[in-house]
Amino acid sequence: MKERMALDLSDLPLHGMGSASLTFWGTSAFMLIEGTGFALSIAIYFYLMSLAPQWPIEAPPPDLTAGTILTVLLVASVVPNILVSRWAKQKDLRKVRAGLIVMAILGLLPLIPRAFEFPALHVSWDDDAYGSIVWTMLGLHTTHIVTDLVDTVVLACLMFSKHADNPRRYGDVEDNALYWNFVVLTWLPIYGCIYWVPRL
């Protein structure tokens, strides 16, 4: 009779952190899909620009103030975001709670200048191809800011509940921090396209 080999996995942790977590791979797949959407919108922007005799089409370049304030806020938010990710890795509940509150505020603040960005474009979404693409780019990115803000608020609530001190929750905080970095990085080329390309 053949002996059967068995592997005892009972000592393995129930949840992993970083790349050992299934949520990490799901978040990464979402970022790949959404990053492709942003890349396509930028490609369409330059395609339309190549067809137009002048760019922007019958509109002055967008005002820089609101978009630049938003960019500064997003870039500044990366530092506390990295700290929150580090504290989650260390499973420091007190610091993670404080960090998530800060990140919720920093996720909400960019929506204020974003509200002023749409009128600062000097064009409506249905005026022409230029208006349609810049409104689409701003709309897509706004959706991502709001999505991460909601996720951050939900995580903050969870971290103040009885379910807080849990390896799975700390992994979720890490993944949320990764996604916010993605939101910030994807904005930079969009900001360049919307605000600086028309000034070239």
PDB file of C-alpha atoms in Angstrom:
ATOM      1  CA  MET A   1       0.000   0.000   0.000  1.00  0.00           C
ATOM      2  CA  LYS A   2       1.394   3.391  -1.025  1.00  0.00           C
ATOM      3  CA  GLU A   3       1.990   6.000   1.646  1.00  0.00           C
ATOM      4  CA  ARG A   4       0.257   9.315   1.109  1.00  0.00           C
ATOM      5  CA  MET A   5       2.086  12.553   1.827  1.00  0.00           C
ATOM      6  CA  ALA A   6       0.116  15.274   3.610  1.00  0.00           C
ATOM      7  CA  LEU A   7       1.134  18.857   4.239  1.00  0.00           C
ATOM      8  CA  ASP A   8      -0.063  20.490   7.450  1.00  0.00           C
ATOM      9  CA  LEU A   9      -1.129  24.062   6.629  1.00  0.00           C
ATOM     10  CA  SER A  10      -2.846  24.767   9.942  1.00  0.00           C
ATOM     11  CA  ASP A  11      -0.071  27.135  11.087  1.00  0.00           C
ATOM     12  CA  LEU A  12      -0.337  29.412   8.061  1.00  0.00           C
ATOM     13  CA  PRO A  13      -1.884  32.852   8.671  1.00  0.00           C
ATOM     14  CA  LEU A  14      -5.467  33.322   7.519  1.00  0.00           C
ATOM     15  CA  HIS A  15      -4.648  36.564   5.703  1.00  0.00           C
ATOM     16  CA  GLY A  16      -1.560  37.911   3.987  1.00  0.00           C
ATOM     17  CA  MET A  17      -0.222  41.425   3.554  1.00  0.00           C
ATOM     18  CA  GLY A  18       0.990  43.071   0.363  1.00  0.00           C
ATOM     19  CA  SER A  19       1.461  40.670  -2.545  1.00  0.00           C
ATOM     20  CA  ALA A  20       0.478  37.731  -0.304  1.00  0.00           C
ATOM     21  CA  SER A  21      -3.084  39.090  -0.244  1.00  0.00           C
ATOM     22  CA  LEU A  22      -5.695  38.348  -2.901  1.00  0.00           C
ATOM     23  CA  THR A  23      -7.072  41.864  -2.372  1.00  0.00           C
ATOM     24  CA  PHE A  24      -3.699  43.282  -3.425  1.00  0.00           C
ATOM     25  CA  TRP A  25      -3.924  41.453  -6.757  1.00  0.00           C
ATOM     26  CA  GLY A  26      -7.528  42.543  -7.231  1.00  0.00           C
ATOM     27  CA  THR A  27      -6.576  46.174  -6.549  1.00  0.00           C
ATOM     28  CA  SER A  28      -3.631  45.856  -8.937  1.00  0.00           C
ATOM     29  CA  ALA A  29      -5.911  44.472 -11.658  1.00  0.00           C
ATOM     30  CA  PHE A  30      -8.332  47.389 -11.155  1.00  0.00           C
ATOM     31  CA  MET A  31      -5.455  49.846 -11.417  1.00  0.00           C
ATOM     32  CA  LEU A  32      -4.300  48.192 -14.645  1.00  0.00           C
ATOM     33  CA  ILE A  33      -7.781  48.404 -16.165  1.00  0.00           C
ATOM     34  CA  GLU A  34      -8.393  51.956 -14.989  1.00  0.00           C
ATOM     35  CA  GLY A  35      -4.882  53.056 -15.969  1.00  0.00           C
ATOM     36  CA  THR A  36      -5.617  51.757 -19.465  1.00  0.00           C
ATOM     37  CA  GLY A  37      -8.781  53.890 -19.488  1.00  0.00           C
ATOM     38  CA  PHE A  38      -6.765  56.981 -18.555  1.00  0.00           C
ATOM     39  CA  ALA A  39      -4.144  56.164 -21.197  1.00  0.00           C
ATOM     40  CA  LEU A  40      -6.878  55.810 -23.831  1.00  0.00           C
ATOM     41  CA  SER A  41      -8.396  59.168 -22.872  1.00  0.00           C
ATOM     42  CA  ILE A  42      -4.960  60.818 -23.218  1.00  0.00           C
ATOM     43  CA  ALA A  43      -4.455  59.113 -26.591  1.00  0.00           C
ATOM     44  CA  ILE A  44      -7.862  60.392 -27.756  1.00  0.00           C
ATOM     45  CA  TYR A  45      -6.951  63.879 -26.518  1.00  0.00           C
ATOM     46  CA  PHE A  46      -3.808  63.950 -28.662  1.00  0.00           C
ATOM     47  CA  TYR A  47      -5.608  62.353 -31.625  1.00  0.00           C
ATOM     48  CA  LEU A  48      -8.273  65.076 -31.559  1.00  0.00           C
ATOM     49  CA  MET A  49      -5.565  67.694 -31.137  1.00  0.00           C
ATOM     50  CA  SER A  50      -3.804  66.380 -34.254  1.00  0.00           C
ATOM     51  CA  LEU A  51      -7.007  66.808 -36.296  1.00  0.00           C
ATOM     52  CA  ALA A  52      -7.927  70.271 -35.030  1.00  0.00           C
ATOM     53  CA  PRO A  53      -6.600  73.346 -36.859  1.00  0.00           C
ATOM     54  CA  GLN A  54      -6.205  75.026 -33.463  1.00  0.00           C
ATOM     55  CA  TRP A  55      -6.159  73.678 -29.928  1.00  0.00           C
ATOM     56  CA  PRO A  56      -8.181  74.377 -27.823  1.00  0.00           C
ATOM     57  CA  ILE A  57     -11.016  74.630 -30.330  1.00  0.00           C
ATOM     58  CA  GLU A  58     -12.531  78.127 -30.119  1.00  0.00           C
ATOM     59  CA  ALA A  59     -11.749  78.438 -26.382  1.00  0.00           C
ATOM     60  CA  PRO A  60      -8.938  80.002 -24.356  1.00  0.00           C
ATOM     61  CA  PRO A  61      -6.640  77.660 -22.397  1.00  0.00           C
ATOM     62  CA  PRO A  62      -8.071  76.622 -19.004  1.00  0.00           C
ATOM     63  CA  ASP A  63      -7.283  78.805 -15.995  1.00  0.00           C
ATOM     64  CA  LEU A  64      -4.387  77.311 -14.022  1.00  0.00           C
ATOM     65  CA  THR A  65      -5.353  78.204 -10.457  1.00  0.00           C
ATOM     66  CA  ALA A  66      -7.838  75.472  -9.457  1.00  0.00           C
ATOM     67  CA  GLY A  67      -6.016  72.664 -11.266  1.00  0.00           C
ATOM     68  CA  THR A  68      -2.662  73.664  -9.797  1.00  0.00           C
ATOM     69  CA  ILE A  69      -4.043  73.892  -6.245  1.00  0.00           C
ATOM     70  CA  LEU A  70      -5.556  70.429  -6.672  1.00  0.00           C
ATOM     71  CA  THR A  71      -2.237  69.074  -7.971  1.00  0.00           C
ATOM     72  CA  VAL A  72      -0.334  70.482  -4.980  1.00  0.00           C
ATOM     73  CA  LEU A  73      -2.885  68.937  -2.588  1.00  0.00           C
ATOM     74  CA  LEU A  74      -2.631  65.540  -4.273  1.00  0.00           C
ATOM     75  CA  VAL A  75       1.173  65.490  -4.337  1.00  0.00           C
ATOM     76  CA  ALA A  76       1.349  66.632  -0.685  1.00  0.00           C
ATOM     77  CA  SER A  77      -1.039  63.809   0.324  1.00  0.00           C
ATOM     78  CA  VAL A  78       1.457  61.161  -0.810  1.00  0.00           C
ATOM     79  CA  VAL A  79       3.649  61.628   2.306  1.00  0.00           C
ATOM     80  CA  PRO A  80       0.945  60.863   4.921  1.00  0.00           C
ATOM     81  CA  ASN A  81      -0.381  58.139   2.629  1.00  0.00           C
ATOM     82  CA  ILE A  82       3.002  56.379   2.656  1.00  0.00           C
ATOM     83  CA  LEU A  83       3.096  56.701   6.442  1.00  0.00           C
ATOM     84  CA  VAL A  84      -0.360  55.112   6.774  1.00  0.00           C
ATOM     85  CA  SER A  85       0.791  52.198   4.632  1.00  0.00           C
ATOM     86  CA  ARG A  86       3.908  51.797   6.786  1.00  0.00           C
ATOM     87  CA  TRP A  87       1.864  51.897  10.008  1.00  0.00           C
ATOM     88  CA  ALA A  88      -0.530  49.279   8.605  1.00  0.00           C
ATOM     89  CA  LYS A  89       2.440  47.024   7.860  1.00  0.00           C
ATOM     90  CA  GLN A  90       3.585  47.519  11.475  1.00  0.00           C
ATOM     91  CA  LYS A  91      -0.002  46.878  12.688  1.00  0.00           C
ATOM     92  CA  ASP A  92       0.058  50.077  14.731  1.00  0.00           C
ATOM     93  CA  LEU A  93      -3.664  50.572  15.288  1.00  0.00           C
ATOM     94  CA  ARG A  94      -3.465  53.989  16.961  1.00  0.00           C
ATOM     95  CA  LYS A  95      -1.391  55.510  14.152  1.00  0.00           C
ATOM     96  CA  VAL A  96      -3.469  53.820  11.435  1.00  0.00           C
ATOM     97  CA  ARG A  97      -6.646  55.307  12.909  1.00  0.00           C
ATOM     98  CA  ALA A  98      -5.142  58.786  13.004  1.00  0.00           C
ATOM     99  CA  GLY A  99      -3.671  58.362   9.515  1.00  0.00           C
ATOM    100  CA  LEU A 100      -6.990  57.286   7.996  1.00  0.00           C
ATOM    101  CA  ILE A 101      -8.720  60.360   9.438  1.00  0.00           C
ATOM    102  CA  VAL A 102      -6.001  62.554   7.896  1.00  0.00           C
ATOM    103  CA  MET A 103      -6.302  60.728   4.546  1.00  0.00           C
ATOM    104  CA  ALA A 104     -10.094  61.087   4.576  1.00  0.00           C
ATOM    105  CA  ILE A 105      -9.653  64.853   4.973  1.00  0.00           C
ATOM    106  CA  LEU A 106      -6.958  64.895   2.275  1.00  0.00           C
ATOM    107  CA  GLY A 107      -9.281  62.914   0.009  1.00  0.00           C
ATOM    108  CA  LEU A 108     -12.082  65.420   0.538  1.00  0.00           C
ATOM    109  CA  LEU A 109     -10.022  68.614   0.113  1.00  0.00           C
ATOM    110  CA  PRO A 110      -9.177  68.101  -3.614  1.00  0.00           C
ATOM    111  CA  LEU A 111     -12.883  68.004  -4.430  1.00  0.00           C
ATOM    112  CA  ILE A 112     -13.106  71.712  -3.529  1.00  0.00           C
ATOM    113  CA  PRO A 113     -10.745  72.978  -6.275  1.00  0.00           C
ATOM    114  CA  ARG A 114     -12.092  70.241  -8.569  1.00  0.00           C
ATOM    115  CA  ALA A 115     -15.522  71.904  -8.383  1.00  0.00           C
ATOM    116  CA  PHE A 116     -13.894  75.068  -9.743  1.00  0.00           C
ATOM    117  CA  GLU A 117     -11.955  73.229 -12.459  1.00  0.00           C
ATOM    118  CA  PHE A 118     -14.941  72.466 -14.666  1.00  0.00           C
ATOM    119  CA  PRO A 119     -15.954  76.140 -15.161  1.00  0.00           C
ATOM    120  CA  ALA A 120     -12.251  77.051 -15.468  1.00  0.00           C
ATOM    121  CA  LEU A 121     -12.108  74.974 -18.682  1.00  0.00           C
ATOM    122  CA  HIS A 122     -14.044  77.766 -20.500  1.00  0.00           C
ATOM    123  CA  VAL A 123     -15.887  75.142 -22.522  1.00  0.00           C
ATOM    124  CA  SER A 124     -18.903  72.892 -21.990  1.00  0.00           C
ATOM    125  CA  TRP A 125     -18.803  69.142 -22.451  1.00  0.00           C
ATOM    126  CA  ASP A 126     -21.168  69.386 -25.443  1.00  0.00           C
ATOM    127  CA  ASP A 127     -19.603  72.389 -27.233  1.00  0.00           C
ATOM    128  CA  ASP A 128     -17.136  70.438 -29.342  1.00  0.00           C
ATOM    129  CA  ALA A 129     -14.666  67.525 -29.333  1.00  0.00           C
ATOM    130  CA  TYR A 130     -12.221  69.487 -27.183  1.00  0.00           C
ATOM    131  CA  GLY A 131     -14.875  70.142 -24.534  1.00  0.00           C
ATOM    132  CA  SER A 132     -15.982  66.515 -24.560  1.00  0.00           C
ATOM    133  CA  ILE A 133     -12.514  65.068 -24.008  1.00  0.00           C
ATOM    134  CA  VAL A 134     -11.392  67.461 -21.261  1.00  0.00           C
ATOM    135  CA  TRP A 135     -14.666  67.023 -19.361  1.00  0.00           C
ATOM    136  CA  THR A 136     -14.335  63.249 -19.756  1.00  0.00           C
ATOM    137  CA  MET A 137     -10.776  63.284 -18.394  1.00  0.00           C
ATOM    138  CA  LEU A 138     -11.747  65.439 -15.409  1.00  0.00           C
ATOM    139  CA  GLY A 139     -14.869  63.359 -14.822  1.00  0.00           C
ATOM    140  CA  LEU A 140     -12.945  60.070 -14.848  1.00  0.00           C
ATOM    141  CA  HIS A 141     -10.403  61.354 -12.378  1.00  0.00           C
ATOM    142  CA  THR A 142     -13.077  62.852 -10.119  1.00  0.00           C
ATOM    143  CA  THR A 143     -14.737  59.433  -9.980  1.00  0.00           C
ATOM    144  CA  HIS A 144     -11.467  57.928  -8.764  1.00  0.00           C
ATOM    145  CA  ILE A 145     -10.993  60.549  -6.055  1.00  0.00           C
ATOM    146  CA  VAL A 146     -14.548  59.974  -4.798  1.00  0.00           C
ATOM    147  CA  THR A 147     -14.136  56.177  -4.957  1.00  0.00           C
ATOM    148  CA  ASP A 148     -10.993  56.245  -2.832  1.00  0.00           C
ATOM    149  CA  LEU A 149     -12.505  58.777  -0.428  1.00  0.00           C
ATOM    150  CA  VAL A 150     -15.486  56.480   0.207  1.00  0.00           C
ATOM    151  CA  ASP A 151     -13.151  53.493   0.660  1.00  0.00           C
ATOM    152  CA  THR A 152     -11.000  55.469   3.120  1.00  0.00           C
ATOM    153  CA  VAL A 153     -14.018  56.568   5.177  1.00  0.00           C
ATOM    154  CA  VAL A 154     -15.329  52.983   5.315  1.00  0.00           C
ATOM    155  CA  LEU A 155     -11.907  51.701   6.384  1.00  0.00           C
ATOM    156  CA  ALA A 156     -11.616  54.419   9.031  1.00  0.00           C
ATOM    157  CA  CYS A 157     -14.987  53.359  10.455  1.00  0.00           C
ATOM    158  CA  LEU A 158     -13.888  49.720  10.467  1.00  0.00           C
ATOM    159  CA  MET A 159     -10.620  50.578  12.207  1.00  0.00           C
ATOM    160  CA  PHE A 160     -12.597  52.244  15.011  1.00  0.00           C
ATOM    161  CA  SER A 161     -14.841  49.179  15.376  1.00  0.00           C
ATOM    162  CA  LYS A 162     -14.329  45.856  17.168  1.00  0.00           C
ATOM    163  CA  HIS A 163     -13.083  44.398  13.857  1.00  0.00           C
ATOM    164  CA  ALA A 164     -10.092  46.734  13.747  1.00  0.00           C
ATOM    165  CA  ASP A 165      -7.107  44.816  15.087  1.00  0.00           C
ATOM    166  CA  ASN A 166      -7.168  42.205  12.337  1.00  0.00           C
ATOM    167  CA  PRO A 167      -4.436  41.340   9.792  1.00  0.00           C
ATOM    168  CA  ARG A 168      -7.015  41.448   6.996  1.00  0.00           C
ATOM    169  CA  ARG A 169      -8.017  45.031   7.860  1.00  0.00           C
ATOM    170  CA  TYR A 170      -4.392  46.141   7.937  1.00  0.00           C
ATOM    171  CA  GLY A 171      -3.962  44.591   4.490  1.00  0.00           C
ATOM    172  CA  ASP A 172      -7.009  46.530   3.294  1.00  0.00           C
ATOM    173  CA  VAL A 173      -5.438  49.769   4.571  1.00  0.00           C
ATOM    174  CA  GLU A 174      -2.235  48.971   2.651  1.00  0.00           C
ATOM    175  CA  ASP A 175      -4.191  48.301  -0.541  1.00  0.00           C
ATOM    176  CA  ASN A 176      -6.168  51.524  -0.112  1.00  0.00           C
ATOM    177  CA  ALA A 177      -2.915  53.473   0.248  1.00  0.00           C
ATOM    178  CA  LEU A 178      -1.612  51.840  -2.934  1.00  0.00           C
ATOM    179  CA  TYR A 179      -4.754  52.895  -4.800  1.00  0.00           C
ATOM    180  CA  TRP A 180      -4.455  56.513  -3.613  1.00  0.00           C
ATOM    181  CA  ASN A 181      -0.893  56.653  -4.966  1.00  0.00           C
ATOM    182  CA  PHE A 182      -2.360  55.479  -8.276  1.00  0.00           C
ATOM    183  CA  VAL A 183      -4.993  58.261  -8.166  1.00  0.00           C
ATOM    184  CA  VAL A 184      -2.250  60.853  -7.618  1.00  0.00           C
ATOM    185  CA  LEU A 185       0.100  59.482 -10.301  1.00  0.00           C
ATOM    186  CA  THR A 186      -2.597  59.243 -12.967  1.00  0.00           C
ATOM    187  CA  TRP A 187      -3.537  62.873 -12.399  1.00  0.00           C
ATOM    188  CA  LEU A 188      -0.100  64.251 -13.315  1.00  0.00           C
ATOM    189  CA  PRO A 189      -0.200  63.462 -17.089  1.00  0.00           C
ATOM    190  CA  ILE A 190      -3.864  64.506 -17.219  1.00  0.00           C
ATOM    191  CA  TYR A 191      -2.981  67.813 -15.570  1.00  0.00           C
ATOM    192  CA  GLY A 192      -0.234  68.309 -18.148  1.00  0.00           C
ATOM    193  CA  CYS A 193      -2.606  67.591 -21.033  1.00  0.00           C
ATOM    194  CA  ILE A 194      -5.467  69.770 -19.850  1.00  0.00           C
ATOM    195  CA  TYR A 195      -3.546  72.763 -18.546  1.00  0.00           C
ATOM    196  CA  TRP A 196      -0.167  72.937 -20.268  1.00  0.00           C
ATOM    197  CA  VAL A 197      -0.490  71.341 -23.717  1.00  0.00           C
ATOM    198  CA  PRO A 198      -2.943  74.091 -24.856  1.00  0.00           C
ATOM    199  CA  ARG A 199      -0.291  76.646 -23.874  1.00  0.00           C
ATOM    200  CA  LEU A 200       2.454  75.118 -26.020  1.00  0.00           C
TER     201      LEU A 200
END
